[in-house]
Short mmCIF file of C-alpha atoms in Angstrom, two decimals:
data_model
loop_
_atom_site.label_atom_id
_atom_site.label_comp_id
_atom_site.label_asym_id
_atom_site.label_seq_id
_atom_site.Cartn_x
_atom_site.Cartn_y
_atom_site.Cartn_z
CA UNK S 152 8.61 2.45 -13.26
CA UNK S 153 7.82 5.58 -11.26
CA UNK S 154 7.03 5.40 -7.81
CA UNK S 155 3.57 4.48 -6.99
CA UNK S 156 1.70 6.68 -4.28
CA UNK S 157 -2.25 7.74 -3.45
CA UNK S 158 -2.22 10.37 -5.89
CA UNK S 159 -0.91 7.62 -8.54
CA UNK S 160 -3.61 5.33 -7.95
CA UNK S 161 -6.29 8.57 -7.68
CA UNK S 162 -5.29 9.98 -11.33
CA UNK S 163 -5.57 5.76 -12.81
CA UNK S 164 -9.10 6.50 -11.42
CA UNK S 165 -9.99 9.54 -12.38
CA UNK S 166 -9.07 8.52 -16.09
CA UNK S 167 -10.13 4.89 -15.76
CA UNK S 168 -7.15 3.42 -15.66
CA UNK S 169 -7.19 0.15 -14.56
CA UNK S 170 -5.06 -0.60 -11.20
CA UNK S 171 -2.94 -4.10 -11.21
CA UNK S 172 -2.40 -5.96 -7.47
CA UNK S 173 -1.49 -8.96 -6.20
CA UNK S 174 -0.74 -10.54 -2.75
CA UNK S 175 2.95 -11.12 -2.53
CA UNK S 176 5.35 -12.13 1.04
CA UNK S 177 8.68 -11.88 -0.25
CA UNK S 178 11.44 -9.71 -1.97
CA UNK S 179 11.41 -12.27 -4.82
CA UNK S 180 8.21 -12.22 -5.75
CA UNK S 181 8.03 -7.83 -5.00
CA UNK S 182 10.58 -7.75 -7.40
CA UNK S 183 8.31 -10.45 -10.49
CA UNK S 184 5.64 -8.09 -9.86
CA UNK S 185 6.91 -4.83 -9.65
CA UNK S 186 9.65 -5.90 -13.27
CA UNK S 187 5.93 -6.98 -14.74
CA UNK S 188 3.37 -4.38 -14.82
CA UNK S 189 2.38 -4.86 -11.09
CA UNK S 190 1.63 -1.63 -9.72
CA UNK S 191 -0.07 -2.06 -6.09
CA UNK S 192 1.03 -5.55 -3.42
CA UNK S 193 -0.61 -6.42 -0.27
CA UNK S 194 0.98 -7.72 2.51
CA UNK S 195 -2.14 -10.02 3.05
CA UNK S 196 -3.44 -12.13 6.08
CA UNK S 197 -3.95 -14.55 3.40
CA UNK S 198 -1.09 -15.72 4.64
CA UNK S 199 -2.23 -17.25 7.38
CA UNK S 200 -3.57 -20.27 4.82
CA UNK S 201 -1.49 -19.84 2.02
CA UNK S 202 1.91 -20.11 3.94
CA UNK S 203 1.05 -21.15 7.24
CA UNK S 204 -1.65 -23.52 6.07
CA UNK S 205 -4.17 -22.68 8.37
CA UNK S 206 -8.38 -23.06 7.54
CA UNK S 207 -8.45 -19.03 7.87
CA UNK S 208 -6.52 -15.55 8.79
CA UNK S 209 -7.61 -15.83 12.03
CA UNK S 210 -4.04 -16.91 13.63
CA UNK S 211 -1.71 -14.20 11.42
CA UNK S 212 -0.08 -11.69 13.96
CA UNK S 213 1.12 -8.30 13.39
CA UNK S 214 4.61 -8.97 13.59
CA UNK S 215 4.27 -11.67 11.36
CA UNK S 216 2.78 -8.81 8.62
CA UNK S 217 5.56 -6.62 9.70
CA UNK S 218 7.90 -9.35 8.82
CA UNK S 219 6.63 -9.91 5.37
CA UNK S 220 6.12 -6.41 4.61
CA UNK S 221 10.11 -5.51 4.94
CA UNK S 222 10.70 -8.73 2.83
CA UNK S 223 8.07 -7.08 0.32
CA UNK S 224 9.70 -3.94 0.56
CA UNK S 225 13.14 -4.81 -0.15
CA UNK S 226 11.87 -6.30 -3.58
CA UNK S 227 10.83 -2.93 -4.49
CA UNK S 228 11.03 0.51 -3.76
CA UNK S 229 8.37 1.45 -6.08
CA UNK S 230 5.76 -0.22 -5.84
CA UNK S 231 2.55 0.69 -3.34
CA UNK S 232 2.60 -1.74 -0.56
CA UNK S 233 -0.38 -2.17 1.63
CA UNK S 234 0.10 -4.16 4.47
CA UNK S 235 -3.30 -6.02 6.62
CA UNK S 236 -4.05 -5.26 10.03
CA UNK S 237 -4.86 -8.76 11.28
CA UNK S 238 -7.61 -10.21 13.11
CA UNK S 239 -8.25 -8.30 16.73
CA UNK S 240 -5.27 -5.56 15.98
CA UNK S 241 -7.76 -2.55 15.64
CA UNK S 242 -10.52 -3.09 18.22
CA UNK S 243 -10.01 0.84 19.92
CA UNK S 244 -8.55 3.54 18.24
CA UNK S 245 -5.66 3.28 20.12
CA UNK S 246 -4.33 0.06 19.42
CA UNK S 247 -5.15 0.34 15.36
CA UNK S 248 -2.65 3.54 15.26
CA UNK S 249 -0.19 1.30 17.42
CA UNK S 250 -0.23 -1.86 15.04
CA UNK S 251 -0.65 0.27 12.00
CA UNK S 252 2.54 2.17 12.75
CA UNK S 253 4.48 -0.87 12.81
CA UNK S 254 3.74 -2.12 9.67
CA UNK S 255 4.06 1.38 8.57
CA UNK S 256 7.30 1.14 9.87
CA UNK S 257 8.51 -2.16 8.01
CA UNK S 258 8.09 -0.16 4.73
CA UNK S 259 3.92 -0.15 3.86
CA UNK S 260 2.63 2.91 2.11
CA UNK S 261 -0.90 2.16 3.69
CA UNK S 262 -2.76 0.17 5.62
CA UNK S 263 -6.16 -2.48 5.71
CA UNK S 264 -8.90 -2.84 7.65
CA UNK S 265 -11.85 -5.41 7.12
CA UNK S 266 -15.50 -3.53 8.26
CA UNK S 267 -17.93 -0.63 7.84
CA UNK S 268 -19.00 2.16 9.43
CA UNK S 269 -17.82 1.34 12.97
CA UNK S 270 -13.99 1.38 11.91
CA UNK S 271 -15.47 5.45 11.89
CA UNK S 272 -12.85 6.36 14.89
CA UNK S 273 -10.01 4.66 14.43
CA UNK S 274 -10.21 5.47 10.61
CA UNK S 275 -10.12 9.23 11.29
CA UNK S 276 -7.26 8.41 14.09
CA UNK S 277 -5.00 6.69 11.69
CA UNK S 278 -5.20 9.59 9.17
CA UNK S 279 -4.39 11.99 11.70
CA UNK S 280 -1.58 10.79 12.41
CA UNK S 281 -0.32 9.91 8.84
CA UNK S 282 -1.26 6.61 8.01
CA UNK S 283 -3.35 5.98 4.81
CA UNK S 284 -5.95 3.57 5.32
CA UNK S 285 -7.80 1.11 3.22
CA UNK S 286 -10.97 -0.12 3.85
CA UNK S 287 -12.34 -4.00 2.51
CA UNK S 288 -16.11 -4.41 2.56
CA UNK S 289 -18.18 -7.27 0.90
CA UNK S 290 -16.85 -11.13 2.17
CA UNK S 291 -14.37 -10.03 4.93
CA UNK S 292 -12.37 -13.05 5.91
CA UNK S 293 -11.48 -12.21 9.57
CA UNK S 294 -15.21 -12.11 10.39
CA UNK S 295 -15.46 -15.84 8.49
CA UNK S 296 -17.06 -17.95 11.63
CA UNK S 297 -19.62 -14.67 11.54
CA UNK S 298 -20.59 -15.49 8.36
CA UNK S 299 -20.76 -19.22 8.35
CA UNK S 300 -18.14 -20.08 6.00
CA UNK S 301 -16.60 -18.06 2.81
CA UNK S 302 -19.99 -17.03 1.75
CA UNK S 303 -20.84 -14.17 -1.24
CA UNK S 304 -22.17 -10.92 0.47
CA UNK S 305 -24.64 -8.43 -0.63
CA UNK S 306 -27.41 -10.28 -2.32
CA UNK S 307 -29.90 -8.86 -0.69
CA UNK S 308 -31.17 -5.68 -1.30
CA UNK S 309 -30.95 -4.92 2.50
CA UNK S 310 -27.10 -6.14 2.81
CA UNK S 311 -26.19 -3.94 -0.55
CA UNK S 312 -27.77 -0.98 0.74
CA UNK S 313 -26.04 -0.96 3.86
CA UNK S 314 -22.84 -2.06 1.93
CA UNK S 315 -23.03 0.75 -0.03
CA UNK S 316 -23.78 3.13 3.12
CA UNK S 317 -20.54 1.61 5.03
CA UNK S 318 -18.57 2.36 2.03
CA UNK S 319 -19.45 5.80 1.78
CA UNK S 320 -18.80 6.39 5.98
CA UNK S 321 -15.46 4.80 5.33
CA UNK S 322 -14.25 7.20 2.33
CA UNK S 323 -15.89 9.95 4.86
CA UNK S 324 -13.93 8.73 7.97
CA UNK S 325 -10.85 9.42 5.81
CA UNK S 326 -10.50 6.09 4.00
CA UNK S 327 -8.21 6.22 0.32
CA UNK S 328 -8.63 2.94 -1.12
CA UNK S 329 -11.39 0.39 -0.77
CA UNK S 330 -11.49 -3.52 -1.72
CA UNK S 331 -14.62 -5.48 -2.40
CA UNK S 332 -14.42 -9.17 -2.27
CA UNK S 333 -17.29 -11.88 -3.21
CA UNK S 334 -19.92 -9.51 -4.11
CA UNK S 335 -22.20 -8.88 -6.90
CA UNK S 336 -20.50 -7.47 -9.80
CA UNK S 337 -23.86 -4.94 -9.95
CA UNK S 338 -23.28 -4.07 -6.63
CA UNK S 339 -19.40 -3.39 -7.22
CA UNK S 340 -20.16 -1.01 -10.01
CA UNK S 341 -22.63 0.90 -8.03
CA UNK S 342 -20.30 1.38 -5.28
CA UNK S 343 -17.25 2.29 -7.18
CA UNK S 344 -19.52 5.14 -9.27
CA UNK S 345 -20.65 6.88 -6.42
CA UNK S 346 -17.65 6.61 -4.32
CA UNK S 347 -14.07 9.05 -5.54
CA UNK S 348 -11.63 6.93 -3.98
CA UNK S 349 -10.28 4.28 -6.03
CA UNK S 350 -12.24 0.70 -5.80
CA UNK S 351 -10.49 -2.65 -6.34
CA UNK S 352 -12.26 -5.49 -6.94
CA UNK S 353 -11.58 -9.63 -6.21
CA UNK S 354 -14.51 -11.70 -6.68
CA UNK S 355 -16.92 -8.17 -7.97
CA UNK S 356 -16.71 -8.46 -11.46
CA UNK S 357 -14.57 -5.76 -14.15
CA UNK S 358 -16.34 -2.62 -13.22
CA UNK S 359 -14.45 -2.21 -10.39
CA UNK S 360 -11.38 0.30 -10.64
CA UNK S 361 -8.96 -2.66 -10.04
CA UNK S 362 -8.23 -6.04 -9.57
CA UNK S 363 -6.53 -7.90 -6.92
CA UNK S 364 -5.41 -11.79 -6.67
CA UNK S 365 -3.74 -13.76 -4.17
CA UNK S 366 -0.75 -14.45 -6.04
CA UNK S 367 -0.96 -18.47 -5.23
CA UNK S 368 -4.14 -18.58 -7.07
CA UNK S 369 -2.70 -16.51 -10.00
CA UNK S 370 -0.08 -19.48 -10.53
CA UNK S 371 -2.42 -22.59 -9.51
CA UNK S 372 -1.01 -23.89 -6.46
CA UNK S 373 -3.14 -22.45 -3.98
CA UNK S 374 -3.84 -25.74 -1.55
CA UNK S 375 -7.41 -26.35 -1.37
CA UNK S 376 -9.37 -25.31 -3.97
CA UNK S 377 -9.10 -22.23 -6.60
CA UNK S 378 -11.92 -19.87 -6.09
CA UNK S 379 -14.17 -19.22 -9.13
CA UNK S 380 -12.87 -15.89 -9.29
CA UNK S 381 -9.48 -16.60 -9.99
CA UNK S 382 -8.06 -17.98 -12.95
CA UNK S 383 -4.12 -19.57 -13.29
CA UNK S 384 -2.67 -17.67 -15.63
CA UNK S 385 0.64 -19.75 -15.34
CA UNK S 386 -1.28 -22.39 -16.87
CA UNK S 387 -2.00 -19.89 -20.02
CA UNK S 388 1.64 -18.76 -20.27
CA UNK S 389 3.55 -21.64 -19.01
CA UNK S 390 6.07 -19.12 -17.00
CA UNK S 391 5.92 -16.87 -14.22
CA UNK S 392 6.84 -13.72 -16.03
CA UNK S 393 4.43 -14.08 -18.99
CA UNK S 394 1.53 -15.24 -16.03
CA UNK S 395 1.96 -11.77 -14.57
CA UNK S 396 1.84 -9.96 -17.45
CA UNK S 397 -0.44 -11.38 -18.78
CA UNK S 398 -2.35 -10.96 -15.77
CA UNK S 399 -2.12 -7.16 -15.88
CA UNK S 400 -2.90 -6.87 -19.60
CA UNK S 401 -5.99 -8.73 -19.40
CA UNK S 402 -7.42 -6.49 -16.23
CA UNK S 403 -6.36 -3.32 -18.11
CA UNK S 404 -8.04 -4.67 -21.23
CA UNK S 405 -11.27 -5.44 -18.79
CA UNK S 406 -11.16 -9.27 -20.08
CA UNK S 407 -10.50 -10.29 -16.79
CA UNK S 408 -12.34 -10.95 -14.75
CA UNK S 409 -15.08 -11.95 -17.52
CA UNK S 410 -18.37 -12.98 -16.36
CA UNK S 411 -17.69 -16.38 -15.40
CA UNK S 412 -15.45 -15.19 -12.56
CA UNK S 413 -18.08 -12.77 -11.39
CA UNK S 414 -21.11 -13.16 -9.25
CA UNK S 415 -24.85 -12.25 -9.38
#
């Protein structure tokens, strides 16, 4: 595999290649992924529940990301690593190029934020200063007690316009890369057309210009419940190899997600 970078993931776009991610914590897992088709991990807050066990990402620090991250990173030197910015770790300017340096510095090739168009200034700060930045929009799980619960965003026609308006201020702030979670597929597709930075999608249907899954739900052993967006492709295969690859043929096919992982 050759080395995954922005321009990589730009070209996939650009001729509608599908992009392949998944969450992922350790060198062992970095290294499945990365000897299976996977081309982009994130270094998620997810793991706040999924290791940790918590009810959200609310408790994740940043040197608990930069910890993961250099585990990540040692499973692969390929592979495009995106590492979150947790909860309260980019309030100024200031303190989001701080905490986005050292995760930087534990081996991510860019860097997550959850929000719209307020994220304006520290956006354009982190690029200055060298640090690619990726933006998440739709169901954004560090503003979870905001919302009520893990609730689908954008239904209304007021919450996708202005969806649609933060993710064009975020690709204008200086943003590369933006995920959508738990939105309407329709919604997904009209962002990713009339934005030219690559779109990945997890819970926003197949128009999206990728797919992302925490890797727990991928396998079936996320505690809890499996979201209706995921599907265990373990279960399919019946090992871990065959899960991920199957994983990534089916989203560069388009057959996943299919509509009944998608919402209206």
């Amino acid at each position: 595999m050759s080395k995954i970078t922005v321009s990589t993931l730009n070209k996939m776009k650009h001729e509608k290649q599908k992009i392949t991610a998944l969450t992922a914590y350790d060198a062992s897992f970095a290294k499945l992924f990365h000897d299976n088709g996977v081309e982009v991990i994130l270094v998620g807050d997810s793991l706040g529940m999924v290791l940790q066990g918590g009810d959200d990402t609310l408790a994740v620090t940043n040197s608990e990301i930069a910890y993961h991250t250099r585990c990540v990173r040692a499973g692969s030197r390929e592979l495009f690593i995106i590492a979150d910015l947790p909860f309260m770790t980019y309030s100024n300017p200031a303190d989001a190029c701080k905490n986005a340096a050292e995760l930087m510095r534990a081996g991510a090739n860019m860097i997550k934020l959850e929000g719209g168009e307020w994220l304006h200034d520290s956006i354009r700060a982190m690029t200055q200063q060298g640090i690619p930045v990726c933006g998440h929009l739709g169901l954004t799980p560090q503003s979870v007690h905001v919302f009520g619960g893990f609730k689908i965003q954008g239904r209304e026609q007021s919450q996708a316009d202005k969806m649609l308006s933060d993710a064009k201020a975020l690709e204008a702030a200086g943003a590369q890369l933006l995920v959508l979670e738990c939105i309407p597929s329709e919604l997904a597709k009209r962002i990713t057309d009339e934005l030219t930075i690559p779109t990945i999608g997890i819970g926003a249907g197949n128009q999206t210009d990728g797919q992302i899954l925490v890797m727990h739900d991928l396998v079936g052993i996320s505690a809890g419940y499996i979201p209706k967006f995921s599907k265990n492709f373990l279960l399919e295969t019946g090992n871990m190899p065959a899960a991920v690859q199957k994983y990534c043929e089916d989203v560069k096919s388009g057959a996943f997600p299919s509509t009944e992982h998608e919402f209206k």
